[in-house]
Amino acid sequence: MTKPNSFLKNSFITLVRQFTSIVIGTLLIIIIARMLGPELQGEYALIINFPTILMMFINLGMNISTVYYVSRQEIDPGESFFNNLIIGVVLSLIGVIAGFIAIYFFGDLLFKDIDDHSYVYFILIAIPFMLLNTFFQTIFQGIQDFKVFNTILVVTQITNLLLVLVLIVLFDFGLMGALIAFISGHALTLLFILVFSVKRFNLTRENMRVNIPYLRKSFRYGFKSYMSNLVTFMNYRINIYLLGFFVGNTAVGLYFTALTLGEKLSVFTQSISSVLLPRIASMGTEEERNHLTSIVSRFTLVFMLVFAVVIFFIIDFLAPVLGNQYKETPFFLKILLPGISLLAVEKILSNDIAARGKPEINMYVSIFNVIFSTILNVILIPMYGATGAAVATSISYSLSFIIKAVLFKSVTGEAFTKFLLFKREDLALIKRLLLRQKFFKKLIRS
């Protein structure tokens, strides 16, 4: 087992690689948006979200339980790799079959404005690659090897971007080119993971066996997180399908572009959140856990609010890059910014609660959120279109943060001021870090 690095070092490594992911991902969004136009961009959004939703339904929380048990050293990473491979293949097959059935019987309802459903059948090829990538990537998160964990993210983005440049910009394959690039990006990432994992893990006959006790407890722990993540994801994405159903693909394209740009902004805090889950799970005392999460949530809240204000004022100047067809997209992003900022802190608190062995709390909150969000979207989208979807999303994200903050206080006993308000001691911490030149030299080398 790899000895865990410091929390700050891992967060920095993750931040640098995810910043690279932001840049590449933003370029990808801009190129696809400009080349396809709002209507085809809307079709692209609906199609690529379908395998993502299916993957959320079939993963059964194995990715979260992998992080939890590997970080607690209750299973060897090599043995976890083999078990995740077997389970991933089985679940992928179930996902592809379920996808075919859903398209065949409900395709006209789910994709009523997409004339050629062969695109939707085609995207099902991505499911095994996406699921196995997630299952394997979380092993590196569990052993707190964040160099590899985040390199995997960058590999996916780079391969996708290069293929988009070739297939859409150079050869003008349009929507099909974008879908091929999406699938190929995940496929090449899986190849990278497999090659690296064979070298990284000690894959012997002893650990290449199905560990029934591990799988049993993984499903028990993972199912609670699975339900939480499933309904949370539905809360994030259900308005895309509702928008397509009530308004049309062009509105989906405009809103989806704003939403994905907004999600790229929150990647900074995801870098810290990814490090927090295994770190909290491996800590011994409640006092250590409370102290760490309180500092992280305070810094995250201040950072995201400042960042959101900056984006609010500069997004109009960056809008022409997307093209004249996307004039409304900056307005939608401005509406989303408050919710996205608060959601970043909510994710920090959620990971802390899950790492304490109480993922069911997140599940209950997520169920409430998806019901509330769906009702709000059904009311606002027919009246206000994509603007209504953005308002509903921002409100539901903000409400989720408020509920999670109250529950975190209840679970930990920490006062709101302790984990939400920036303190004088935080400025002193920043000053000490800036003065530690050796610390930053080590981070840069990492």
XYZ file of N, CA and C in Angstrom, residues 151-366:
648
model
N -4.189 12.058 -13.675
C -3.670 11.860 -15.031
C -4.711 11.144 -15.885
N -5.446 10.230 -15.279
C -6.507 9.510 -15.998
C -7.543 10.499 -16.539
N -7.922 11.484 -15.715
C -8.878 12.502 -16.161
C -8.347 13.284 -17.361
N -7.078 13.641 -17.291
C -6.473 14.431 -18.360
C -6.358 13.616 -19.645
N -6.028 12.331 -19.521
C -5.919 11.456 -20.697
C -7.250 11.411 -21.446
N -8.344 11.262 -20.696
C -9.677 11.224 -21.331
C -9.956 12.511 -22.089
N -9.674 13.642 -21.460
C -9.958 14.942 -22.076
C -9.082 15.177 -23.310
N -7.793 14.846 -23.205
C -6.876 15.094 -24.321
C -7.245 14.245 -25.536
N -7.484 12.952 -25.314
C -7.832 12.077 -26.442
C -9.146 12.500 -27.087
N -10.106 12.893 -26.256
C -11.387 13.357 -26.786
C -11.195 14.615 -27.617
N -10.397 15.557 -27.105
C -10.166 16.813 -27.830
C -9.460 16.576 -29.165
N -8.423 15.760 -29.153
C -7.679 15.490 -30.393
C -8.565 14.828 -31.440
N -9.387 13.886 -30.996
C -10.277 13.199 -31.933
C -11.365 14.134 -32.459
N -11.841 15.047 -31.618
C -12.823 16.040 -32.077
C -12.204 16.941 -33.143
N -10.969 17.354 -32.929
C -10.280 18.193 -33.911
C -10.145 17.475 -35.257
N -9.844 16.180 -35.207
C -9.662 15.413 -36.445
C -11.004 15.118 -37.105
N -11.947 14.593 -36.328
C -13.195 14.079 -36.904
C -14.206 15.173 -37.236
N -14.238 16.251 -36.440
C -15.241 17.296 -36.668
C -14.645 18.485 -37.429
N -13.520 18.994 -36.951
C -12.937 20.180 -37.576
C -12.293 19.841 -38.918
N -11.498 18.762 -38.943
C -10.750 18.423 -40.158
C -11.620 17.712 -41.190
N -12.344 16.676 -40.748
C -13.116 15.870 -41.701
C -14.612 16.171 -41.713
N -15.069 17.044 -40.814
C -16.464 17.493 -40.812
C -17.452 16.324 -40.723
N -17.223 15.403 -39.764
C -18.127 14.269 -39.573
C -19.333 14.628 -38.709
N -19.386 15.854 -38.214
C -20.555 16.332 -37.494
C -20.843 15.569 -36.219
N -22.133 15.316 -35.996
C -22.587 14.666 -34.768
C -21.958 13.292 -34.584
N -21.886 12.494 -35.636
C -21.298 11.159 -35.537
C -19.825 11.258 -35.141
N -19.118 12.236 -35.677
C -17.717 12.434 -35.309
C -17.561 12.748 -33.832
N -18.468 13.583 -33.285
C -18.424 13.923 -31.860
C -18.671 12.692 -30.994
N -19.592 11.839 -31.421
C -19.907 10.617 -30.653
C -18.753 9.618 -30.709
N -18.140 9.476 -31.887
C -16.977 8.579 -32.017
C -15.844 9.069 -31.120
N -15.626 10.384 -31.090
C -14.575 10.958 -30.243
C -14.866 10.697 -28.774
N -16.126 10.819 -28.380
C -16.535 10.578 -26.992
C -16.239 9.139 -26.581
N -16.651 8.186 -27.412
C -16.430 6.768 -27.119
C -14.938 6.435 -27.125
N -14.234 6.909 -28.131
C -12.811 6.584 -28.284
C -11.982 7.163 -27.143
N -12.373 8.346 -26.647
C -11.666 8.946 -25.526
C -11.700 8.054 -24.302
N -12.868 7.489 -24.015
C -13.005 6.576 -22.869
C -12.304 5.241 -23.125
N -12.344 4.768 -24.365
C -11.699 3.488 -24.702
C -10.181 3.579 -24.555
N -9.598 4.659 -25.065
C -8.151 4.836 -24.962
C -7.718 5.061 -23.515
N -8.578 5.695 -22.730
C -8.288 5.869 -21.299
C -8.232 4.522 -20.595
N -9.169 3.633 -20.917
C -9.169 2.292 -20.320
C -7.899 1.541 -20.686
N -7.455 1.669 -21.925
C -6.208 1.022 -22.347
C -5.032 1.549 -21.524
N -4.994 2.855 -21.319
C -3.938 3.464 -20.497
C -3.964 2.904 -19.072
N -5.157 2.811 -18.480
C -5.290 2.314 -17.104
C -4.828 0.866 -16.999
N -5.224 0.042 -17.964
C -4.862 -1.381 -17.924
C -3.352 -1.561 -18.011
N -2.723 -0.848 -18.949
C -1.270 -0.959 -19.101
C -0.556 -0.497 -17.831
N -1.017 0.613 -17.278
C -0.376 1.155 -16.082
C -0.617 0.262 -14.865
N -1.840 -0.287 -14.740
C -2.192 -1.087 -13.562
C -1.414 -2.396 -13.512
N -1.169 -2.997 -14.654
C -0.393 -4.242 -14.697
C 1.001 -4.000 -14.121
N 1.568 -2.840 -14.407
C 2.888 -2.508 -13.877
C 2.810 -2.065 -12.412
N 1.725 -1.374 -12.067
C 1.611 -0.745 -10.740
C 1.257 -1.733 -9.633
N 0.327 -2.656 -9.917
C -0.156 -3.577 -8.900
C 0.493 -4.948 -9.052
N 0.628 -5.600 -7.940
C 1.190 -6.955 -7.926
C 0.070 -7.953 -8.217
N -0.220 -8.148 -9.502
C -1.332 -9.019 -9.894
C -0.856 -10.472 -9.947
N -1.002 -11.148 -8.819
C -0.601 -12.554 -8.707
C -1.830 -13.448 -8.700
N -1.614 -14.756 -8.725
C -2.736 -15.698 -8.683
C -3.533 -15.565 -7.388
N -2.852 -15.163 -6.306
C -3.520 -15.064 -5.015
C -4.569 -13.961 -4.997
N -4.242 -12.810 -5.604
C -5.226 -11.729 -5.574
C -6.137 -11.718 -6.798
N -5.869 -12.612 -7.765
C -6.774 -12.718 -8.919
C -7.845 -13.762 -8.634
N -8.689 -13.436 -7.670
C -9.782 -14.322 -7.274
C -10.970 -13.461 -6.864
N -12.143 -14.015 -6.973
C -13.352 -13.296 -6.570
C -13.466 -13.362 -5.049
N -13.395 -12.212 -4.408
C -13.462 -12.103 -2.952
C -14.911 -11.844 -2.546
N -15.632 -12.914 -2.253
C -17.064 -12.810 -1.949
C -17.334 -11.954 -0.711
N -16.598 -12.142 0.410
C -16.853 -11.285 1.584
C -16.661 -9.797 1.281
N -15.615 -9.470 0.496
C -15.370 -8.073 0.136
C -16.510 -7.526 -0.724
N -16.940 -8.309 -1.712
C -18.022 -7.863 -2.584
C -19.312 -7.673 -1.803
N -19.548 -8.574 -0.846
C -20.781 -8.490 -0.063
C -20.827 -7.200 0.751
N -19.734 -6.907 1.474
C -19.741 -5.696 2.286
C -19.621 -4.438 1.420
N -18.988 -4.576 0.242
C -18.909 -3.436 -0.672
C -20.277 -3.056 -1.190
N -21.075 -4.053 -1.519
C -22.426 -3.770 -1.994
C -23.279 -3.167 -0.877
N -23.064 -3.649 0.360
C -23.839 -3.111 1.480
C -23.513 -1.644 1.720
N -22.211 -1.338 1.762
C -21.812 0.059 1.969
C -22.116 0.892 0.727
N -21.779 0.341 -0.428
C -21.903 1.087 -1.670
C -23.329 1.406 -2.053
N -24.281 0.541 -1.657
C -25.660 0.748 -2.075
C -26.219 2.051 -1.509
N -25.812 2.389 -0.276
C -26.293 3.641 0.317
C -25.762 4.835 -0.477
N -24.473 4.784 -0.803
C -23.889 5.856 -1.614
C -24.447 5.824 -3.028
N -24.715 4.615 -3.527
C -25.254 4.447 -4.880
C -26.577 5.183 -5.031
N -27.471 4.977 -4.083
C -28.772 5.637 -4.149
C -28.611 7.151 -4.063
N -27.702 7.592 -3.194
C -27.458 9.026 -3.056
C -26.909 9.615 -4.355
N -25.881 8.966 -4.920
C -25.264 9.470 -6.149
C -26.221 9.413 -7.335
N -27.040 8.362 -7.361
C -27.986 8.197 -8.463
C -28.996 9.334 -8.492
N -29.631 9.569 -7.358
C -30.656 10.613 -7.342
C -30.017 12.003 -7.440
N -28.777 12.156 -6.916
C -28.072 13.429 -7.076
C -27.799 13.700 -8.548
N -27.336 12.678 -9.259
C -27.066 12.849 -10.682
C -28.356 13.156 -11.441
N -29.435 12.466 -11.080
C -30.714 12.751 -11.721
C -31.121 14.199 -11.468
N -30.815 14.692 -10.272
C -31.101 16.083 -9.953
C -30.299 17.023 -10.848
N -29.037 16.628 -11.172
C -28.191 17.446 -12.034
C -28.647 17.422 -13.490
N -29.204 16.307 -13.941
C -29.387 16.104 -15.377
C -30.848 15.973 -15.836
N -31.769 15.815 -14.917
C -33.149 15.559 -15.349
C -33.726 16.742 -16.116
N -33.279 17.956 -15.797
C -33.853 19.121 -16.485
C -33.438 19.179 -17.954
N -32.342 18.516 -18.323
C -31.952 18.474 -19.733
C -33.016 17.746 -20.551
N -33.483 16.611 -20.031
C -34.516 15.849 -20.739
C -35.869 16.550 -20.663
N -36.164 17.187 -19.532
C -37.411 17.939 -19.422
C -37.406 19.137 -20.369
N -36.243 19.767 -20.495
C -36.108 20.897 -21.422
C -36.287 20.439 -22.863
N -35.706 19.292 -23.200
C -35.877 18.733 -24.540
C -37.317 18.364 -24.822
N -38.000 17.839 -23.781
C -39.388 17.403 -23.951
C -40.336 18.593 -24.119
N -40.159 19.637 -23.298
C -41.087 20.763 -23.311
C -40.740 21.838 -24.338
N -39.452 22.014 -24.638
C -39.046 23.135 -25.493
C -38.421 22.677 -26.804
N -37.321 21.876 -26.737
C -36.682 21.407 -27.961
C -35.168 21.353 -27.834
N -34.536 20.801 -28.865
C -33.097 20.553 -28.818
C -32.251 21.832 -28.803
N -32.733 22.878 -29.460
C -31.957 24.124 -29.474
C -31.815 24.693 -28.065
N -32.902 24.688 -27.309
C -32.857 25.160 -25.919
C -31.928 24.283 -25.086
N -31.949 22.979 -25.345
C -31.051 22.063 -24.641
C -29.600 22.413 -24.932
N -29.296 22.682 -26.207
C -27.933 23.013 -26.595
C -27.416 24.262 -25.909
N -28.252 25.301 -25.827
C -27.854 26.550 -25.182
C -27.650 26.361 -23.688
N -28.592 25.665 -23.056
C -28.512 25.457 -21.606
C -27.399 24.491 -21.238
N -27.250 23.411 -21.999
C -26.216 22.407 -21.714
C -24.819 23.026 -21.794
N -24.609 23.920 -22.742
C -23.317 24.592 -22.865
C -23.027 25.428 -21.621
N -24.039 26.154 -21.132
C -23.863 26.953 -19.915
C -23.604 26.063 -18.708
N -24.345 24.966 -18.604
C -24.210 24.065 -17.462
C -22.836 23.408 -17.426
N -22.363 22.936 -18.573
C -21.064 22.262 -18.601
C -19.921 23.239 -18.345
N -20.050 24.475 -18.834
C -19.051 25.500 -18.520
C -19.035 25.780 -17.023
N -20.221 25.866 -16.422
C -20.314 26.103 -14.982
C -19.714 24.979 -14.173
N -19.936 23.747 -14.613
C -19.391 22.594 -13.903
C -17.865 22.554 -13.992
N -17.324 23.068 -15.092
C -15.862 23.140 -15.212
C -15.278 24.065 -14.140
N -16.025 25.110 -13.781
C -15.538 26.041 -12.766
C -15.422 25.377 -11.403
N -16.326 24.428 -11.108
C -16.316 23.776 -9.799
C -15.284 22.663 -9.704
N -14.531 22.438 -10.778
C -13.528 21.380 -10.773
C -12.427 21.673 -9.760
N -12.199 22.968 -9.468
C -11.191 23.323 -8.471
C -11.513 22.688 -7.121
N -12.771 22.755 -6.734
C -13.138 22.195 -5.439
C -13.279 20.677 -5.502
N -13.584 20.142 -6.672
C -13.633 18.683 -6.801
C -12.264 18.080 -6.536
N -11.200 18.828 -6.868
C -9.856 18.330 -6.630
C -9.621 18.105 -5.141
N -10.097 19.042 -4.324
C -9.954 18.904 -2.877
C -10.896 17.833 -2.358
N -12.123 17.813 -2.882
C -13.122 16.842 -2.434
C -12.671 15.412 -2.699
N -12.014 15.175 -3.838
C -11.526 13.829 -4.168
C -10.484 13.349 -3.167
N -9.662 14.283 -2.693
C -8.628 13.939 -1.726
C -9.238 13.734 -0.339
N -10.313 14.473 -0.056
C -10.897 14.465 1.287
C -11.504 13.122 1.663
N -12.206 12.462 0.726
C -12.921 11.224 1.046
C -11.994 10.147 1.613
N -10.925 9.729 0.914
C -10.056 8.699 1.500
C -9.303 9.185 2.729
N -9.017 10.502 2.772
C -8.282 11.039 3.920
C -9.107 10.940 5.200
N -10.379 11.350 5.119
C -11.270 11.294 6.282
C -11.489 9.844 6.711
N -11.687 8.950 5.708
C -11.946 7.542 6.014
C -10.778 6.901 6.760
N -9.557 7.374 6.510
C -8.374 6.769 7.129
C -7.978 7.442 8.436
N -8.656 8.539 8.807
C -8.315 9.250 10.039
C -8.859 8.517 11.267
N -8.181 8.739 12.401
C -8.541 7.995 13.604
C -9.540 8.677 14.510
N -9.482 10.012 14.658
C -10.317 10.692 15.648
C -11.302 11.651 14.992
N -12.426 11.874 15.691
C -13.437 12.809 15.215
C -12.899 14.238 15.183
N -12.067 14.590 16.150
C -11.520 15.939 16.218
C -10.682 16.257 14.984
N -9.862 15.285 14.540
C -9.052 15.481 13.336
C -9.937 15.673 12.117
N -10.964 14.837 12.007
C -11.874 14.919 10.858
C -12.588 16.264 10.819
N -13.132 16.666 11.955
C -13.876 17.932 12.019
C -12.992 19.113 11.663
N -11.775 19.097 12.179
C -10.848 20.205 11.933
C -10.502 20.310 10.447
N -10.193 19.182 9.835
C -9.805 19.190 8.425
C -10.947 19.650 7.528
N -12.133 19.074 7.712
C -13.269 19.427 6.857
C -13.692 20.872 7.062
N -13.615 21.378 8.285
C -13.987 22.769 8.558
C -13.084 23.734 7.802
N -11.785 23.467 7.835
C -10.848 24.325 7.101
C -11.136 24.271 5.603
N -11.306 23.063 5.072
C -11.528 22.888 3.633
C -12.815 23.569 3.186
N -13.898 23.409 3.938
C -15.182 23.997 3.535
C -15.135 25.521 3.594
N -14.411 26.085 4.597
C -14.296 27.552 4.680
C -13.546 28.103 3.474
N -12.416 27.496 3.157
C -11.623 27.943 2.014
C -12.412 27.783 0.706
N -13.123 26.664 0.588
C -13.884 26.387 -0.635
C -14.974 27.419 -0.852
N -15.711 27.743 0.207
C -16.810 28.700 0.087
C -16.296 30.072 -0.356
N -15.232 30.553 0.278
C -14.681 31.862 -0.079
C -14.153 31.852 -1.511
N -13.414 30.802 -1.841
C -12.835 30.706 -3.186
C -13.916 30.711 -4.255
N -14.952 29.887 -4.074
C -15.991 29.762 -5.097
C -16.809 31.044 -5.240
N -17.086 31.730 -4.128
C -17.858 32.970 -4.216
C -17.070 34.057 -4.951
N -15.788 34.174 -4.636
C -14.946 35.158 -5.330
C -14.829 34.802 -6.813
N -14.609 33.520 -7.071
C -14.466 33.050 -8.442
C -15.746 33.292 -9.237
N -16.905 33.047 -8.605
C -18.192 33.246 -9.282
C -18.403 34.716 -9.642
N -18.008 35.625 -8.752
C -18.146 37.060 -9.029
C -17.288 37.463 -10.224
N -16.063 36.948 -10.276
C -15.169 37.247 -11.401
C -15.768 36.744 -12.713
N -16.239 35.490 -12.717
C -16.828 34.908 -13.928
C -18.072 35.693 -14.352
N -18.874 36.130 -13.378
C -20.102 36.872 -13.664
C -19.802 38.110 -14.514
N -18.692 38.796 -14.213
C -18.387 40.045 -14.900
C -17.596 39.862 -16.193
N -16.916 38.721 -16.353
C -16.100 38.561 -17.575
C -16.744 37.653 -18.615
N -17.812 36.932 -18.243
C -18.366 35.928 -19.165
C -18.925 36.572 -20.431
N -19.454 37.800 -20.331
C -20.005 38.464 -21.520
C -18.914 38.772 -22.543
N -17.704 39.024 -22.056
C -16.596 39.317 -22.970
C -16.083 38.050 -23.656
N -16.291 36.901 -22.988
C -15.834 35.638 -23.560
C -16.890 34.993 -24.452
N -18.132 35.485 -24.377
C -19.247 34.875 -25.102
C -19.039 34.762 -26.613
N -18.447 35.792 -27.282
C -18.285 35.692 -28.738
C -17.489 34.469 -29.188
N -16.689 33.905 -28.298
C -15.912 32.714 -28.655
C -16.841 31.557 -29.015
N -17.992 31.496 -28.344
C -18.948 30.416 -28.608
C -19.670 30.608 -29.942
N -19.815 31.841 -30.370
C -20.526 32.117 -31.626
C -21.822 32.857 -31.380
N -22.330 33.510 -32.395
C -23.537 34.336 -32.267
C -24.778 33.529 -31.894
N -24.769 32.236 -32.202
C -25.939 31.412 -31.897
C -26.102 31.156 -30.398
N -25.064 31.472 -29.624
C -25.080 31.174 -28.189
C -25.148 32.447 -27.345
N -25.842 33.474 -27.833
C -25.923 34.750 -27.123
C -26.575 34.611 -25.752
N -27.495 33.661 -25.591
C -28.207 33.515 -24.319
C -27.426 32.687 -23.295
N -26.423 31.945 -23.740
C -25.692 31.047 -22.847
C -25.041 31.768 -21.662
N -24.362 32.934 -21.843
C -23.800 33.640 -20.681
C -24.848 34.008 -19.636
N -26.046 34.397 -20.089
C -27.127 34.732 -19.154
C -27.510 33.517 -18.315
N -27.618 32.350 -18.938
C -27.944 31.126 -18.199
C -26.847 30.792 -17.192
N -25.595 30.980 -17.594
C -24.476 30.686 -16.699
C -24.501 31.609 -15.479
N -24.840 32.860 -15.672
C -24.924 33.805 -14.545
C -25.973 33.351 -13.535
N -27.089 32.844 -14.024
C -28.138 32.347 -13.127
C -27.643 31.126 -12.350
N -26.849 30.278 -13.010
C -26.368 29.041 -12.397
C -25.266 29.264 -11.372
N -24.519 30.369 -11.481
C -23.329 30.580 -10.655
C -23.564 30.487 -9.143
N -24.627 31.112 -8.577
C -24.823 30.986 -7.125
C -25.000 29.533 -6.682
N -25.816 28.790 -7.420
C -26.046 27.396 -7.061
C -24.803 26.540 -7.203
N -24.044 26.757 -8.290
C -22.822 25.983 -8.517
C -21.791 26.274 -7.425
N -21.705 27.525 -6.991
C -20.758 27.905 -5.938
C -21.080 27.193 -4.624
N -22.346 27.197 -4.240
C -22.749 26.553 -2.987
C -22.674 25.033 -3.089
N -22.945 24.509 -4.284
C -22.883 23.060 -4.468
C -21.464 22.541 -4.245
N -20.469 23.352 -4.569
C -19.079 22.941 -4.365
C -18.807 22.654 -2.892
N -19.350 23.490 -2.002
C -19.187 23.278 -0.564
C -20.016 22.074 -0.120
N -21.205 21.936 -0.701
C -22.066 20.794 -0.369
C -21.362 19.468 -0.645
N -20.587 19.408 -1.727
C -19.868 18.180 -2.061
C -18.796 17.861 -1.029
N -18.147 18.905 -0.492
C -17.157 18.714 0.558
C -17.820 18.078 1.785
N -18.948 18.636 2.195
C -19.660 18.133 3.371
C -20.197 16.722 3.124
N -20.663 16.458 1.909
C -21.189 15.128 1.574
C -20.105 14.067 1.653
N -18.920 14.376 1.128
C -17.821 13.416 1.172
C -17.378 13.144 2.599
N -17.411 14.160 3.443
C -17.067 13.953 4.845
C -18.059 13.001 5.511
N -19.343 13.244 5.283
C -20.378 12.408 5.895
C -20.268 10.959 5.403
N -20.025 10.777 4.099
C -19.881 9.422 3.546
C -18.657 8.729 4.119
N -17.561 9.480 4.293
C -16.325 8.895 4.808
C -16.445 8.483 6.266
N -17.428 9.031 6.980
C -17.674 8.641 8.367
C -18.547 7.393 8.461
N -18.850 6.789 7.305
C -19.657 5.575 7.277
C -21.152 5.828 7.339
N -21.588 7.055 6.951
C -23.011 7.398 7.011
C -23.514 7.918 5.664
N -23.291 7.163 4.588
C -23.727 7.647 3.272
C -25.244 7.708 3.121
N -25.973 7.017 4.009
C -27.437 7.027 3.900
C -28.004 8.426 4.130
N -27.295 9.255 4.896
C -27.748 10.632 5.110
C -27.766 11.394 3.783
N -26.705 11.225 3.009
C -26.660 11.849 1.686
C -27.775 11.335 0.792
N -28.081 10.043 0.937
C -29.129 9.430 0.118
C -30.484 10.089 0.388
N -30.838 10.266 1.663
C -32.131 10.856 2.014
C -32.243 12.288 1.487
N -31.163 13.049 1.617
C -31.169 14.429 1.119
C -31.311 14.445 -0.404
N -30.619 13.541 -1.076
C -30.663 13.494 -2.541
C -32.054 13.146 -3.054
